[in-house]
Short mmCIF file of C-alpha atoms in Angstrom, two decimals:
data_model
loop_
_atom_site.label_atom_id
_atom_site.label_comp_id
_atom_site.label_asym_id
_atom_site.label_seq_id
_atom_site.Cartn_x
_atom_site.Cartn_y
_atom_site.Cartn_z
CA MET A 492 30.52 16.70 4.86
CA THR A 493 27.77 14.66 6.88
CA GLU A 494 24.80 13.76 4.99
CA ASP A 495 21.65 15.65 5.89
CA PRO A 496 19.34 13.36 8.33
CA PHE A 497 16.47 14.10 5.83
CA VAL A 498 18.51 12.41 3.00
CA THR A 499 19.73 9.61 5.14
CA HIS A 500 16.34 8.71 6.36
CA ARG A 501 14.34 9.63 3.10
CA SER A 502 13.42 6.11 2.27
CA LEU A 503 11.91 5.65 5.70
CA LEU A 504 10.10 8.85 5.65
CA PHE A 505 8.58 7.86 2.17
CA THR A 506 7.63 4.50 3.43
CA VAL A 507 5.75 6.11 6.36
CA ALA A 508 3.89 8.59 4.48
CA TYR A 509 3.15 5.83 1.68
CA GLU A 510 1.64 3.60 4.43
CA MET A 511 -0.36 6.38 5.90
CA LEU A 512 -1.65 7.52 2.38
CA GLY A 513 -1.72 4.58 -0.08
CA SER A 514 -0.51 6.98 -2.59
CA ALA A 515 3.14 7.53 -3.71
CA ALA A 516 2.16 10.87 -5.35
CA ASP A 517 0.61 12.06 -2.08
CA ALA A 518 3.58 10.69 -0.09
CA GLU A 519 6.06 12.72 -2.28
CA ASP A 520 4.03 15.89 -1.65
CA VAL A 521 4.17 15.14 2.14
CA LEU A 522 7.95 14.78 2.14
CA GLN A 523 8.22 17.98 0.09
CA GLU A 524 6.19 19.83 2.69
CA SER A 525 8.28 18.25 5.55
CA TRP A 526 11.48 19.08 4.07
CA LEU A 527 10.41 22.83 3.79
CA ARG A 528 9.66 22.62 7.55
CA TRP A 529 13.02 20.69 8.24
CA ALA A 530 14.99 23.48 6.46
CA ASP A 531 13.80 26.02 8.92
CA VAL A 532 14.82 23.91 11.97
CA ASP A 533 17.61 24.84 14.22
CA ARG A 534 19.37 21.53 13.87
CA ALA A 535 21.33 22.06 17.06
CA GLN A 536 17.96 21.94 19.03
CA VAL A 537 17.11 18.26 17.63
CA ARG A 538 18.39 15.52 19.68
CA ASP A 539 16.96 12.65 17.54
CA PRO A 540 16.70 13.79 13.81
CA ARG A 541 15.10 10.37 12.78
CA ALA A 542 12.31 10.49 15.50
CA TYR A 543 11.75 14.41 14.56
CA LEU A 544 11.49 13.83 11.01
CA VAL A 545 9.17 10.86 11.46
CA ARG A 546 7.00 13.06 13.61
CA THR A 547 7.05 15.82 11.14
CA VAL A 548 6.14 13.75 8.35
CA THR A 549 3.23 12.01 10.22
CA ARG A 550 1.75 15.19 11.20
CA GLN A 551 1.97 16.23 7.59
CA ALA A 552 0.49 12.89 6.38
CA LEU A 553 -2.25 13.36 8.79
CA ASN A 554 -3.26 16.66 7.47
CA ARG A 555 -3.26 15.29 3.96
CA LEU A 556 -5.19 12.03 4.99
CA ARG A 557 -7.96 14.07 6.41
CA THR A 558 -8.06 16.13 3.16
CA LEU A 559 -8.05 12.96 1.14
CA SER A 560 -10.74 11.26 3.16
CA ARG A 561 -13.38 13.74 1.82
CA SER A 562 -12.37 13.41 -1.84
CA ARG A 563 -12.17 9.81 -1.76
CA GLU A 564 -15.83 9.66 -0.93
CA GLU A 565 -16.53 11.22 -4.25
CA TYR A 566 -14.17 9.09 -6.14
CA VAL A 567 -15.72 7.18 -9.26
CA GLY A 568 -16.07 3.38 -8.51
CA GLU A 569 -13.76 1.41 -6.14
CA TRP A 570 -10.56 2.96 -4.66
CA LEU A 571 -7.52 1.05 -4.40
CA PRO A 572 -3.88 2.07 -3.40
CA GLU A 573 -1.27 3.11 -5.87
CA PRO A 574 0.90 0.29 -6.92
CA LEU A 575 4.74 0.56 -6.43
CA LEU A 576 7.33 -1.48 -8.42
CA THR A 577 9.51 -3.09 -5.88
CA SER A 578 12.53 -5.40 -5.98
CA PRO A 579 12.28 -8.92 -4.74
CA ASP A 580 14.53 -7.97 -2.01
CA ILE A 581 11.80 -6.16 -0.30
CA ALA A 582 9.96 -9.54 0.41
CA GLU A 583 13.05 -10.57 2.47
CA ASP A 584 11.80 -8.26 5.15
CA VAL A 585 8.50 -10.32 5.56
CA GLU A 586 6.67 -7.99 7.96
CA LEU A 587 7.68 -4.78 5.76
CA ALA A 588 6.31 -6.76 2.51
CA GLU A 589 3.33 -7.70 4.32
CA ASN A 590 2.46 -4.17 5.63
CA VAL A 591 3.10 -2.38 2.11
CA SER A 592 1.12 -5.16 0.38
CA ILE A 593 -1.99 -3.98 -1.79
CA ALA A 594 -4.22 -6.15 0.48
CA MET A 595 -2.97 -4.62 3.63
CA LEU A 596 -3.11 -0.94 2.37
CA THR A 597 -6.62 -1.72 1.41
CA VAL A 598 -7.59 -2.70 4.83
CA LEU A 599 -5.65 0.44 6.18
CA GLU A 600 -8.33 2.37 4.25
CA THR A 601 -11.00 1.27 6.60
CA LEU A 602 -9.42 2.84 9.74
CA GLY A 603 -9.64 6.55 10.44
CA PRO A 604 -6.96 8.97 10.11
CA THR A 605 -5.49 8.93 13.62
CA GLU A 606 -6.06 5.15 13.96
CA ARG A 607 -4.15 4.50 10.85
CA ALA A 608 -1.23 6.69 11.87
CA VAL A 609 -1.08 4.97 15.33
CA PHE A 610 -1.23 1.33 13.59
CA VAL A 611 1.51 2.46 11.03
CA LEU A 612 3.95 3.94 13.35
CA ARG A 613 3.17 1.24 16.06
CA GLU A 614 2.84 -2.09 14.23
CA VAL A 615 5.06 -1.37 11.07
CA PHE A 616 7.75 0.94 12.60
CA GLU A 617 7.58 -0.40 16.13
CA MET A 618 7.76 3.27 17.54
CA PRO A 619 7.28 3.66 21.17
CA TYR A 620 4.08 4.82 22.32
CA GLY A 621 5.48 8.16 23.84
CA GLU A 622 6.87 9.11 20.29
CA ILE A 623 3.75 8.21 18.55
CA ALA A 624 1.72 10.44 21.05
CA GLY A 625 4.01 13.35 20.04
CA ALA A 626 3.28 12.69 16.50
CA VAL A 627 -0.52 12.49 16.48
CA GLY A 628 -1.20 15.08 19.34
CA LYS A 629 -2.69 12.41 21.99
CA SER A 630 -1.61 11.08 25.20
CA ALA A 631 0.40 7.91 25.40
CA ALA A 632 -2.33 6.23 27.31
CA THR A 633 -4.83 7.26 24.44
CA VAL A 634 -2.47 5.96 21.92
CA ARG A 635 -2.26 2.67 23.52
CA GLN A 636 -5.94 2.49 23.27
CA ILE A 637 -6.32 3.56 19.65
CA ALA A 638 -3.42 0.98 18.76
CA ARG A 639 -5.57 -1.83 20.42
CA ARG A 640 -8.57 -0.83 18.57
CA ALA A 641 -6.93 -0.56 15.26
CA ARG A 642 -4.92 -3.77 15.71
CA ASP A 643 -8.46 -5.51 16.37
CA HIS A 644 -9.77 -4.04 13.36
CA VAL A 645 -7.04 -4.79 10.89
CA ALA A 646 -6.94 -8.48 12.33
CA ALA A 647 -10.57 -8.95 11.44
CA ARG A 648 -10.03 -7.83 7.74
CA ARG A 649 -6.62 -8.88 6.82
CA PRO A 650 -6.07 -12.05 4.80
CA ARG A 651 -6.22 -14.81 7.42
CA VAL A 652 -4.29 -17.48 5.60
CA GLN A 653 -0.43 -17.00 5.37
CA VAL A 654 1.38 -18.51 2.32
CA SER A 655 4.83 -19.07 1.68
CA ARG A 656 6.54 -16.72 -0.91
CA SER A 657 7.20 -19.75 -3.01
CA GLU A 658 3.62 -20.70 -3.07
CA GLN A 659 2.46 -17.07 -3.64
CA GLN A 660 4.82 -17.06 -6.73
CA ALA A 661 3.70 -20.36 -8.19
CA VAL A 662 -0.03 -19.29 -8.02
CA VAL A 663 0.66 -15.99 -9.39
CA GLU A 664 2.56 -17.39 -12.22
CA ARG A 665 -0.32 -19.80 -12.94
CA PHE A 666 -2.74 -16.90 -13.05
CA LEU A 667 -0.73 -14.83 -15.35
CA ALA A 668 -0.29 -17.79 -17.80
CA ALA A 669 -4.13 -18.20 -17.76
CA LEU A 670 -4.36 -14.45 -18.47
CA ARG A 671 -2.04 -14.89 -21.51
CA THR A 672 -4.01 -17.62 -23.02
CA GLY A 673 -7.51 -15.86 -22.27
CA GLN A 674 -8.97 -19.30 -21.67
CA VAL A 675 -11.90 -19.39 -19.36
CA GLN A 676 -11.38 -22.87 -18.14
CA GLU A 677 -7.58 -22.19 -17.27
CA LEU A 678 -8.72 -19.11 -15.11
CA LEU A 679 -11.42 -21.10 -13.34
CA ASP A 680 -8.75 -23.64 -12.23
CA VAL A 681 -6.39 -21.24 -10.63
CA MET A 682 -9.08 -19.17 -8.86
CA ALA A 683 -11.15 -19.95 -5.85
CA PRO A 684 -14.91 -20.52 -6.41
CA ASP A 685 -15.76 -17.40 -4.23
CA VAL A 686 -12.96 -15.06 -5.78
CA VAL A 687 -13.48 -11.39 -5.62
CA LEU A 688 -12.34 -8.90 -8.19
CA ILE A 689 -11.88 -5.39 -7.29
CA ALA A 690 -11.08 -2.95 -10.04
CA ASP A 691 -9.98 0.73 -9.92
CA GLY A 692 -10.45 2.79 -13.01
CA GLY A 693 -10.95 6.08 -11.16
CA GLY A 694 -13.52 7.13 -14.11
CA LEU A 695 -10.41 7.24 -16.30
CA ALA A 696 -10.32 3.68 -17.46
CA ALA A 697 -12.79 0.71 -17.89
CA ALA A 698 -13.23 -1.02 -14.58
CA ALA A 699 -16.47 -2.61 -12.79
CA PRO A 700 -17.86 -0.11 -10.53
CA ALA A 701 -18.37 -2.56 -7.71
CA PRO A 702 -16.61 -5.78 -6.59
CA VAL A 703 -17.37 -8.81 -8.83
CA HIS A 704 -17.94 -11.85 -6.86
CA GLY A 705 -17.60 -15.72 -8.16
CA ALA A 706 -15.17 -17.44 -10.34
CA GLU A 707 -17.48 -17.59 -13.43
CA LEU A 708 -18.30 -14.04 -13.55
CA VAL A 709 -14.69 -12.96 -13.00
CA ALA A 710 -13.33 -15.49 -15.42
CA LYS A 711 -15.45 -14.27 -18.08
CA MET A 712 -14.39 -10.68 -17.41
CA LEU A 713 -10.83 -11.54 -17.56
CA ALA A 714 -11.04 -13.99 -20.72
CA ARG A 715 -9.28 -11.84 -23.48
CA PRO A 716 -6.66 -13.34 -25.62
CA ASP A 717 -5.41 -9.73 -26.77
CA ARG A 718 -3.44 -8.85 -23.60
CA VAL A 719 0.41 -8.68 -23.12
CA VAL A 720 1.00 -9.96 -19.56
CA SER A 721 4.34 -9.70 -17.63
CA ALA A 722 5.46 -10.70 -14.12
CA VAL A 723 6.45 -7.95 -11.85
CA TRP A 724 7.08 -7.39 -8.01
CA LEU A 725 4.65 -4.94 -6.66
CA ASN A 726 4.60 -3.81 -3.10
CA GLY A 727 6.89 -6.66 -2.03
CA ALA A 728 4.92 -9.39 -3.73
CA PRO A 729 4.88 -11.28 -7.24
CA ALA A 730 2.20 -9.64 -9.18
CA GLY A 731 1.27 -8.82 -12.84
CA ARG A 732 1.53 -6.00 -15.32
CA ILE A 733 -1.07 -5.93 -18.27
CA GLU A 734 -0.98 -4.10 -21.67
CA SER A 735 -4.33 -3.99 -23.46
CA ASP A 736 -5.11 -1.78 -26.26
CA GLY A 737 -1.97 0.25 -25.40
CA ARG A 738 -3.42 0.79 -21.83
CA PRO A 739 -1.37 -0.52 -18.72
CA ALA A 740 -3.04 -2.18 -15.70
CA ALA A 741 -1.50 -3.87 -12.58
CA VAL A 742 -2.95 -6.80 -10.80
CA SER A 743 -2.08 -7.88 -7.10
CA LEU A 744 -3.28 -11.38 -5.66
CA VAL A 745 -4.36 -12.63 -2.55
CA VAL A 746 -3.79 -16.31 -2.48
CA GLU A 747 -5.44 -18.93 -0.07
CA ASN A 748 -5.22 -22.56 -0.16
CA GLY A 749 -3.45 -22.58 -3.43
CA LYS A 750 -5.95 -20.65 -5.16
CA VAL A 751 -6.54 -16.93 -6.07
CA ALA A 752 -8.95 -15.56 -3.31
CA ARG A 753 -8.86 -11.94 -4.39
CA ILE A 754 -7.65 -9.84 -7.29
CA HIS A 755 -6.94 -6.17 -6.99
CA ALA A 756 -6.78 -4.60 -10.46
CA MET A 757 -5.55 -1.13 -10.71
CA ALA A 758 -6.20 0.52 -14.16
CA ASN A 759 -6.45 4.13 -13.10
CA PRO A 760 -3.64 5.61 -15.30
CA ARG A 761 -2.78 8.32 -12.73
CA LYS A 762 -1.87 5.41 -10.37
CA LEU A 763 0.23 3.62 -12.62
CA THR A 764 3.26 5.97 -12.79
CA ARG A 765 5.43 4.23 -10.59
CA LEU A 766 5.80 0.89 -12.71
CA ASP A 767 9.15 1.50 -14.30
CA GLU A 768 11.71 2.27 -11.41
CA PRO A 769 11.66 0.39 -8.21
CA ALA A 770 10.54 2.41 -5.07
CA GLU A 771 12.98 2.53 -2.41
CA LEU A 772 10.95 1.45 0.98
CA ALA A 773 12.58 1.02 4.41
CA ARG A 774 11.71 0.79 8.01
#
């Protein structure tokens, strides 16, 4: 038997939904809804199953995103994407790794639902404008304009200094080593003076309610010697997993000029359920 196209393309479909939603749990819900619709389709009428399924998932993700945008306005504290455990192999696809990074997903949160869908489908998955138009219910000409605006918006907010994988890994390892010792000076040595810490506790775990600016303040917040710190790969990049008082957290770092410039700390327990089994991502 030939494998069902939905199964064949499931990793791609999950990645599309996750990129649009920043939540693995919501992405799985979207895939379930899309599967139910796919099960009712006359397959003989579908010329390109991959394009059809991406279009279906995009529409379902857009519906979910519009609903979530209202609930996220009421979110307690800072909202960060749900981190995914990934294998180091994801980093081999540099563009995929960059686009699923916590830093990029955080930037995508500043786009409107349609802009986000267009950006993801065009810039990440390189879909033709005509196919995107069918997925978002706009004309191809309108999609081109939306894509240009979204591209400019993202370019103005994404990290501007690209670092090599080896430099990123070296700085992350230094940062995690400093966390293990809990020494303020060691943390100061690895962080940029204007470092920013953004923490997401979702009202369920202790976290700063707003971004914390400056190495002195951030170091004092992080300097605790009673943590268990391990290196992991999250969203295609080296990162850290922290256990403190039996509670897990994940940290993802933006590195610039050999220093940690931004720290994304995810402590909301509802967002930490994907840290034991690597996610399968594809484009």
